[in-house]
mmCIF file of C-alpha atoms in Angstrom:
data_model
loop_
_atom_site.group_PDB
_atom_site.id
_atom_site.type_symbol
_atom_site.label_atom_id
_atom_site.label_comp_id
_atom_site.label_asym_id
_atom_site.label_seq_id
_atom_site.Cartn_x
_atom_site.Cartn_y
_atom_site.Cartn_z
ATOM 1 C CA UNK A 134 112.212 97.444 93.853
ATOM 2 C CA UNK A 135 109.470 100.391 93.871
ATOM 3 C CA UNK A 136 105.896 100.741 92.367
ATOM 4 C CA UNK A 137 103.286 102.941 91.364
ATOM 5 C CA UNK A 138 99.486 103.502 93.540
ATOM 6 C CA UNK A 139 97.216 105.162 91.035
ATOM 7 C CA UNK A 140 95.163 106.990 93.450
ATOM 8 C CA UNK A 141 93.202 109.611 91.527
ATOM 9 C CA UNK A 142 89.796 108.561 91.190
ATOM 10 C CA UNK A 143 86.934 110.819 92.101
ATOM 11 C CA UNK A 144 85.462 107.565 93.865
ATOM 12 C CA UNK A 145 81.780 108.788 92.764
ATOM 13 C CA UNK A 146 80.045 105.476 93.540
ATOM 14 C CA UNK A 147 80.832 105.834 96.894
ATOM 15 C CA UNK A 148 79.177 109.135 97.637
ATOM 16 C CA UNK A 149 78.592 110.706 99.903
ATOM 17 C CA UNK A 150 81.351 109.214 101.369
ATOM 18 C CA UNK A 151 83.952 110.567 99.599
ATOM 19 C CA UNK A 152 82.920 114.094 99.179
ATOM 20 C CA UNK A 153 85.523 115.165 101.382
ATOM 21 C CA UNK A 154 88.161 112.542 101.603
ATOM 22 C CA UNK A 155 89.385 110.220 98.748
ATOM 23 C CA UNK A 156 88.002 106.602 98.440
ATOM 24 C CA UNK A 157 91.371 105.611 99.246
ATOM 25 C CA UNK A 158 91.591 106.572 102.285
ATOM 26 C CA UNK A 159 88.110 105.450 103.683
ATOM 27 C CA UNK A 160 88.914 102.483 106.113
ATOM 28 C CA UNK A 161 88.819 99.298 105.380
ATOM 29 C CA UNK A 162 89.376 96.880 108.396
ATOM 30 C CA UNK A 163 90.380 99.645 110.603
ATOM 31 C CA UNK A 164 92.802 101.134 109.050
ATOM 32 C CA UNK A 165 92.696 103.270 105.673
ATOM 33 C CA UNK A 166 92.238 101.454 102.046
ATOM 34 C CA UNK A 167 95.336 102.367 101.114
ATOM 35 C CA UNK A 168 97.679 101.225 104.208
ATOM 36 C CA UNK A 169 96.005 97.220 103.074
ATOM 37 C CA UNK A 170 98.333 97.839 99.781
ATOM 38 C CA UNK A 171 101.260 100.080 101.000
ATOM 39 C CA UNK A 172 101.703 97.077 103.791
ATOM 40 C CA UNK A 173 101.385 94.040 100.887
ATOM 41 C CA UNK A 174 104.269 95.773 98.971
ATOM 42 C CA UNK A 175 106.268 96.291 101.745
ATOM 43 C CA UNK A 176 106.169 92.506 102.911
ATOM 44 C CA UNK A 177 107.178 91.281 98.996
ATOM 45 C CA UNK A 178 110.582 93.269 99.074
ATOM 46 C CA UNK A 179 108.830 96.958 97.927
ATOM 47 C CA UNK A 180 111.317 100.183 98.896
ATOM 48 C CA UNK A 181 110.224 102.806 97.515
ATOM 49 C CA UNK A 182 106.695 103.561 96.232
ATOM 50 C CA UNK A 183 105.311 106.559 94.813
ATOM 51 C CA UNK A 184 101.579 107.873 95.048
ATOM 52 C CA UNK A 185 99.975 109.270 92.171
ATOM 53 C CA UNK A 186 97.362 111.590 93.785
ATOM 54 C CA UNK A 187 94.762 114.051 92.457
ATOM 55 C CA UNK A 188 91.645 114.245 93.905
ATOM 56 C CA UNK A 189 91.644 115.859 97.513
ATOM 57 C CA UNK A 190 95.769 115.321 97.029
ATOM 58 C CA UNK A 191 97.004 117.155 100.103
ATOM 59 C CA UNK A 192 95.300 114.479 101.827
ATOM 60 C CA UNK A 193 96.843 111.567 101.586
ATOM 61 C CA UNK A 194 100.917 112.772 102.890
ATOM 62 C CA UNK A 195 99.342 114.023 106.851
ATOM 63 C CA UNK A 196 98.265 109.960 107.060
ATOM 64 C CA UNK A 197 101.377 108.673 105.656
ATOM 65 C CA UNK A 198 103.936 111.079 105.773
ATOM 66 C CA UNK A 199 107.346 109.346 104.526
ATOM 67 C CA UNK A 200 106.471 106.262 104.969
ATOM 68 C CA UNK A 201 108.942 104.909 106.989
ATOM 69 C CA UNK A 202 106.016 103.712 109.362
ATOM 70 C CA UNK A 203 105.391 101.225 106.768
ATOM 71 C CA UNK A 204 108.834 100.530 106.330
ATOM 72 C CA UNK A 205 108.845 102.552 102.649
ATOM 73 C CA UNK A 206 109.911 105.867 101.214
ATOM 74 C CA UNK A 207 106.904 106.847 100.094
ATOM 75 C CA UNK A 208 106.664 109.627 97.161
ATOM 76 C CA UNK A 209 103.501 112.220 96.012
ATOM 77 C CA UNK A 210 102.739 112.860 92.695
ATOM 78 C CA UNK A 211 99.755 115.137 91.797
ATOM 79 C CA UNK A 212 97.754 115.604 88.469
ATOM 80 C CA UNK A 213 96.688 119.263 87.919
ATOM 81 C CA UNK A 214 94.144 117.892 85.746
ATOM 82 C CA UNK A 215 92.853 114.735 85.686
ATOM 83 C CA UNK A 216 94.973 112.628 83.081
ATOM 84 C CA UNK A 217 93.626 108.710 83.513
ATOM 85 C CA UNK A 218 95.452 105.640 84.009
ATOM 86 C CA UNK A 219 98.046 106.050 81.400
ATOM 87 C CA UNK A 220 99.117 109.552 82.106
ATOM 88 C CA UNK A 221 98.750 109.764 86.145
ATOM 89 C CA UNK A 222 101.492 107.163 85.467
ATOM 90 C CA UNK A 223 103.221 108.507 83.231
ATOM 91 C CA UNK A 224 103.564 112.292 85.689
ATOM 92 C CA UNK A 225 103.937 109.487 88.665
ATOM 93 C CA UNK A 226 107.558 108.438 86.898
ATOM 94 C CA UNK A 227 109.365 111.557 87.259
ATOM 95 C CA UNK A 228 109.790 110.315 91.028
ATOM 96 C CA UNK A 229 111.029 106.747 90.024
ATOM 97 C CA UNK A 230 114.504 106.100 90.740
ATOM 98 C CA UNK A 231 115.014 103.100 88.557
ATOM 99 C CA UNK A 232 116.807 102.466 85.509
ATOM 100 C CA UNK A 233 115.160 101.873 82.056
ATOM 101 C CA UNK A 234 114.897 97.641 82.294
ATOM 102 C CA UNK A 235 113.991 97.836 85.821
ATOM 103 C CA UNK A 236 110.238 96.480 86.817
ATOM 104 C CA UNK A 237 107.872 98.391 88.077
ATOM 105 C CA UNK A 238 105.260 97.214 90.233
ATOM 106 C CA UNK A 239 101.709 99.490 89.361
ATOM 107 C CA UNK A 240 98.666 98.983 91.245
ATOM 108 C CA UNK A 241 95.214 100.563 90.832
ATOM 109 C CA UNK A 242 94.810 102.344 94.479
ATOM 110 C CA UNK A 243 91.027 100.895 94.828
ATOM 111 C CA UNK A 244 91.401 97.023 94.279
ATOM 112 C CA UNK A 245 92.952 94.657 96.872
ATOM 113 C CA UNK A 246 94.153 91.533 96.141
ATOM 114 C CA UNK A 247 95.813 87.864 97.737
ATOM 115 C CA UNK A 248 97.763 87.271 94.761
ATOM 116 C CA UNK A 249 101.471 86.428 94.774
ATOM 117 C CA UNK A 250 103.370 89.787 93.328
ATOM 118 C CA UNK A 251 106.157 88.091 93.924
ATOM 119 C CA UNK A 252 105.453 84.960 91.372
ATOM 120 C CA UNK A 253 104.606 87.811 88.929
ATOM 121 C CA UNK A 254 107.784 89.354 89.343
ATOM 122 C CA UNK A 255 109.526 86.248 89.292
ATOM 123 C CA UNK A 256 107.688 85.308 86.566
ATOM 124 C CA UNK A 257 108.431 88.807 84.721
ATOM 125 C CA UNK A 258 111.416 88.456 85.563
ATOM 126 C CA UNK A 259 112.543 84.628 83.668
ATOM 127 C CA UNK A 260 110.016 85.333 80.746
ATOM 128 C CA UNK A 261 111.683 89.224 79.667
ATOM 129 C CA UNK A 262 108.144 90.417 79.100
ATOM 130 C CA UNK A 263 107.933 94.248 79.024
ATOM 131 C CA UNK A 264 103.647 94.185 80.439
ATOM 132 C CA UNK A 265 102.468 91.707 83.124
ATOM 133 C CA UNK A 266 99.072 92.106 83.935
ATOM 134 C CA UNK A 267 97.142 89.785 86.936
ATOM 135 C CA UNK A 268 94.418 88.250 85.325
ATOM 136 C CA UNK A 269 91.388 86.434 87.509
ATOM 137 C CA UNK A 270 88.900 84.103 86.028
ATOM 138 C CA UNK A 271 85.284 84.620 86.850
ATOM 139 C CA UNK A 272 82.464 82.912 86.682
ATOM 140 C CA UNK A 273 80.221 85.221 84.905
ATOM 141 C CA UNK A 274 82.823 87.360 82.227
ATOM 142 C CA UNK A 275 80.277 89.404 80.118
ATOM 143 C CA UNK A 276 80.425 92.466 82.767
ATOM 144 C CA UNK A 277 83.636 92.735 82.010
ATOM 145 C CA UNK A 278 86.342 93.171 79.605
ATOM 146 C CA UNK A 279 88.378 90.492 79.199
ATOM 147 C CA UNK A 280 91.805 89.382 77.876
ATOM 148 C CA UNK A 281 92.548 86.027 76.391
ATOM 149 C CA UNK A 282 96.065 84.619 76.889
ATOM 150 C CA UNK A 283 97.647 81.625 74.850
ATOM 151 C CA UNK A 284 99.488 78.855 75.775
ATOM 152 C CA UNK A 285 102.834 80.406 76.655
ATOM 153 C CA UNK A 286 100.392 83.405 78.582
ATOM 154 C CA UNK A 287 100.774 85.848 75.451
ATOM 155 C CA UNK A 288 98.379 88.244 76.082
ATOM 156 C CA UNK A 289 96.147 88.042 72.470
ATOM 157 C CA UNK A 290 93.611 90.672 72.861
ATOM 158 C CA UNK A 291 92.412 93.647 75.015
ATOM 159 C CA UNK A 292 88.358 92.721 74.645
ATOM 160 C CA UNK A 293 85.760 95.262 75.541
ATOM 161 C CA UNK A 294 82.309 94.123 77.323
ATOM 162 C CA UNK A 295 80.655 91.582 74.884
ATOM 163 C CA UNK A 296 77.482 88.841 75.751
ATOM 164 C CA UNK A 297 79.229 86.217 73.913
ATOM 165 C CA UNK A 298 83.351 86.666 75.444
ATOM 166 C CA UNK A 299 85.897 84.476 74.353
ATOM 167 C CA UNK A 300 86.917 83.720 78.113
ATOM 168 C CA UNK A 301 86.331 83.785 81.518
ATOM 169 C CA UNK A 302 89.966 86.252 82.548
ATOM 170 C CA UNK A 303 89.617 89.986 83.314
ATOM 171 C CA UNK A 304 92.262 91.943 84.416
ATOM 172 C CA UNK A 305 92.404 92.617 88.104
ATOM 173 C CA UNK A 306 94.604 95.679 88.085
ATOM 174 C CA UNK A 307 97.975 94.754 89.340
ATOM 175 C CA UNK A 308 100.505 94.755 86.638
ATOM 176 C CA UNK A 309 104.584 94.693 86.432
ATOM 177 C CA UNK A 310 105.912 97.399 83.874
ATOM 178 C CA UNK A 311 109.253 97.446 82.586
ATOM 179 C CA UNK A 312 110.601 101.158 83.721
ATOM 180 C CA UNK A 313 111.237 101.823 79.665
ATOM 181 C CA UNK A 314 107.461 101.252 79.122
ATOM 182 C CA UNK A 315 106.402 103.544 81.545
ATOM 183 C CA UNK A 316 108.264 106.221 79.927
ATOM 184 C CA UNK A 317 107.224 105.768 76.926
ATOM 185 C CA UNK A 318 103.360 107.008 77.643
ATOM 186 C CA UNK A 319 102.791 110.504 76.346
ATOM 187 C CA UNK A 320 102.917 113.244 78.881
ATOM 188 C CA UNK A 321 100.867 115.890 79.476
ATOM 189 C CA UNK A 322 97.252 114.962 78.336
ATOM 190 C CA UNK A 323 95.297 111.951 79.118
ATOM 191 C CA UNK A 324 95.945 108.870 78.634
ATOM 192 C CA UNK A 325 94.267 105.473 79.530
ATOM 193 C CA UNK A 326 96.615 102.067 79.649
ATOM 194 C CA UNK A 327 93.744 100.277 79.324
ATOM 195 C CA UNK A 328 92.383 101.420 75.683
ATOM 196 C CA UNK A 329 95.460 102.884 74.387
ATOM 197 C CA UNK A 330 98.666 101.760 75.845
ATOM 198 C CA UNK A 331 98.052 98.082 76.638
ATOM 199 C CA UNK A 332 96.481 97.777 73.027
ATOM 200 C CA UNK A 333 99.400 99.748 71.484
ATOM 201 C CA UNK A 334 101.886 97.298 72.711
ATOM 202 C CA UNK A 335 100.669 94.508 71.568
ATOM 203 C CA UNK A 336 100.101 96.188 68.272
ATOM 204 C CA UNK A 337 103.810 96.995 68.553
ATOM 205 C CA UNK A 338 104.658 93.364 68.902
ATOM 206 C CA UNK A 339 106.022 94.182 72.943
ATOM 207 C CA UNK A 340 106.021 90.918 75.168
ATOM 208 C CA UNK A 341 102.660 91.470 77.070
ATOM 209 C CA UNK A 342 101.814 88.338 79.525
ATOM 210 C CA UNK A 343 99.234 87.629 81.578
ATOM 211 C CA UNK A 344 99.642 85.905 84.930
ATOM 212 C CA UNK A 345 96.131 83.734 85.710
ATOM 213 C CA UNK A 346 94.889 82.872 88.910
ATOM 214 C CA UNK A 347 90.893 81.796 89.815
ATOM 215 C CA UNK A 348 88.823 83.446 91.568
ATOM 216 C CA UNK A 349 86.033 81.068 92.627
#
């Protein structure tokens, strides 16, 4: 199995902080951001994972090198430009190895998480959805979007910010992509999963679940 760390983010709320390094590789418990996810992917049965890197780029390879530390082979992709969610992946998959039905783990490089990626792989996995997307439930869901599942955990909706939401689950940026989806994100400009690819799946009628767990 591999995956995907989108890593790009200027990490502005953090500054001065990150005006030389990237959030990512602040530490966290000792030891930088990043290595928290790199070593949760490793213990669920991740090989091979591939970095997609812009901001301060050349700095995250001296820290992790191959990753065989981490028990990983560990790939760098960088964005010349900036190119958001949707296409950082998108330039991230010309180092994937997989084949087109394979899954794809993704995570967004600044959120951490105790969920079980391996029940949403498993669960990917028996259901032959093409999106999975880790959803928590919060108690106060009108600071976020949100996205309403039904009762076989169909995603229905990709909801922005709204007083009045129609539930309590945001998306807490861990998702399992089949390696065909991935793909098909345009290259070369950017591109945001979030307000155009998630929302053009389900427009396409694509098997997009969503995986709940609580958070309080």
């Amino acid at each position: 199995m591999e995956a995907v760390i989108l890593a790009g983010g200027l990490g502005t709320r953090l500054r001065p902080l990150t005006d030389r390094r990237p959030k990512h590789l602040l530490p966290v418990g000792g030891v930088p951001f990043l290595q928290h996810q790199l070593a949760k992917l490793a213990a669920v049965g991740i090989k091979h994972v591939v970095l997609a890197t812009s901001y301060h780029a050349a700095d995250f390879e001296p820290v992790f090198g191959d990753g065989s530390a981490l028990g990983l082979a560990l790939d760098y992709l960088t964005e010349t430009e900036p190119l958001g969610t949707g296409g950082g992946l998108r330039n991230a998959a010309a180092a994937l190895r997989g084949a087109p039905e394979d899954p794809v783990v993704v995570l967004n490089g600044d959120q951490l998480s105790g969920h079980d990626i391996t029940a949403q792989l498993a669960h990917f996995d028996a259901t032959g959805a093409e999106l999975s997307l880790h959803l928590v439930e919060v108690p106060d869901p009108t600071a976020f979007g949100c996205v309403p599942t039904d009762a076989a955990d169909r995603v229905e909706a990709f909801l922005e910010k709204s007083p009045d939401p129609v539930t309590d689950q945001i998306n807490a940026g861990c998702y399992v992509f089949r390696r065909s989806v991935i793909d098909g994100i345009p290259t070369g400009r950017r591109v945001s999963v979030e307000r155009e690819t998630f929302p053009g799946l389900l427009a396409a009628g694509a098997k997009v679940l969503g995986v709940v767990e609580q958070s309080y």
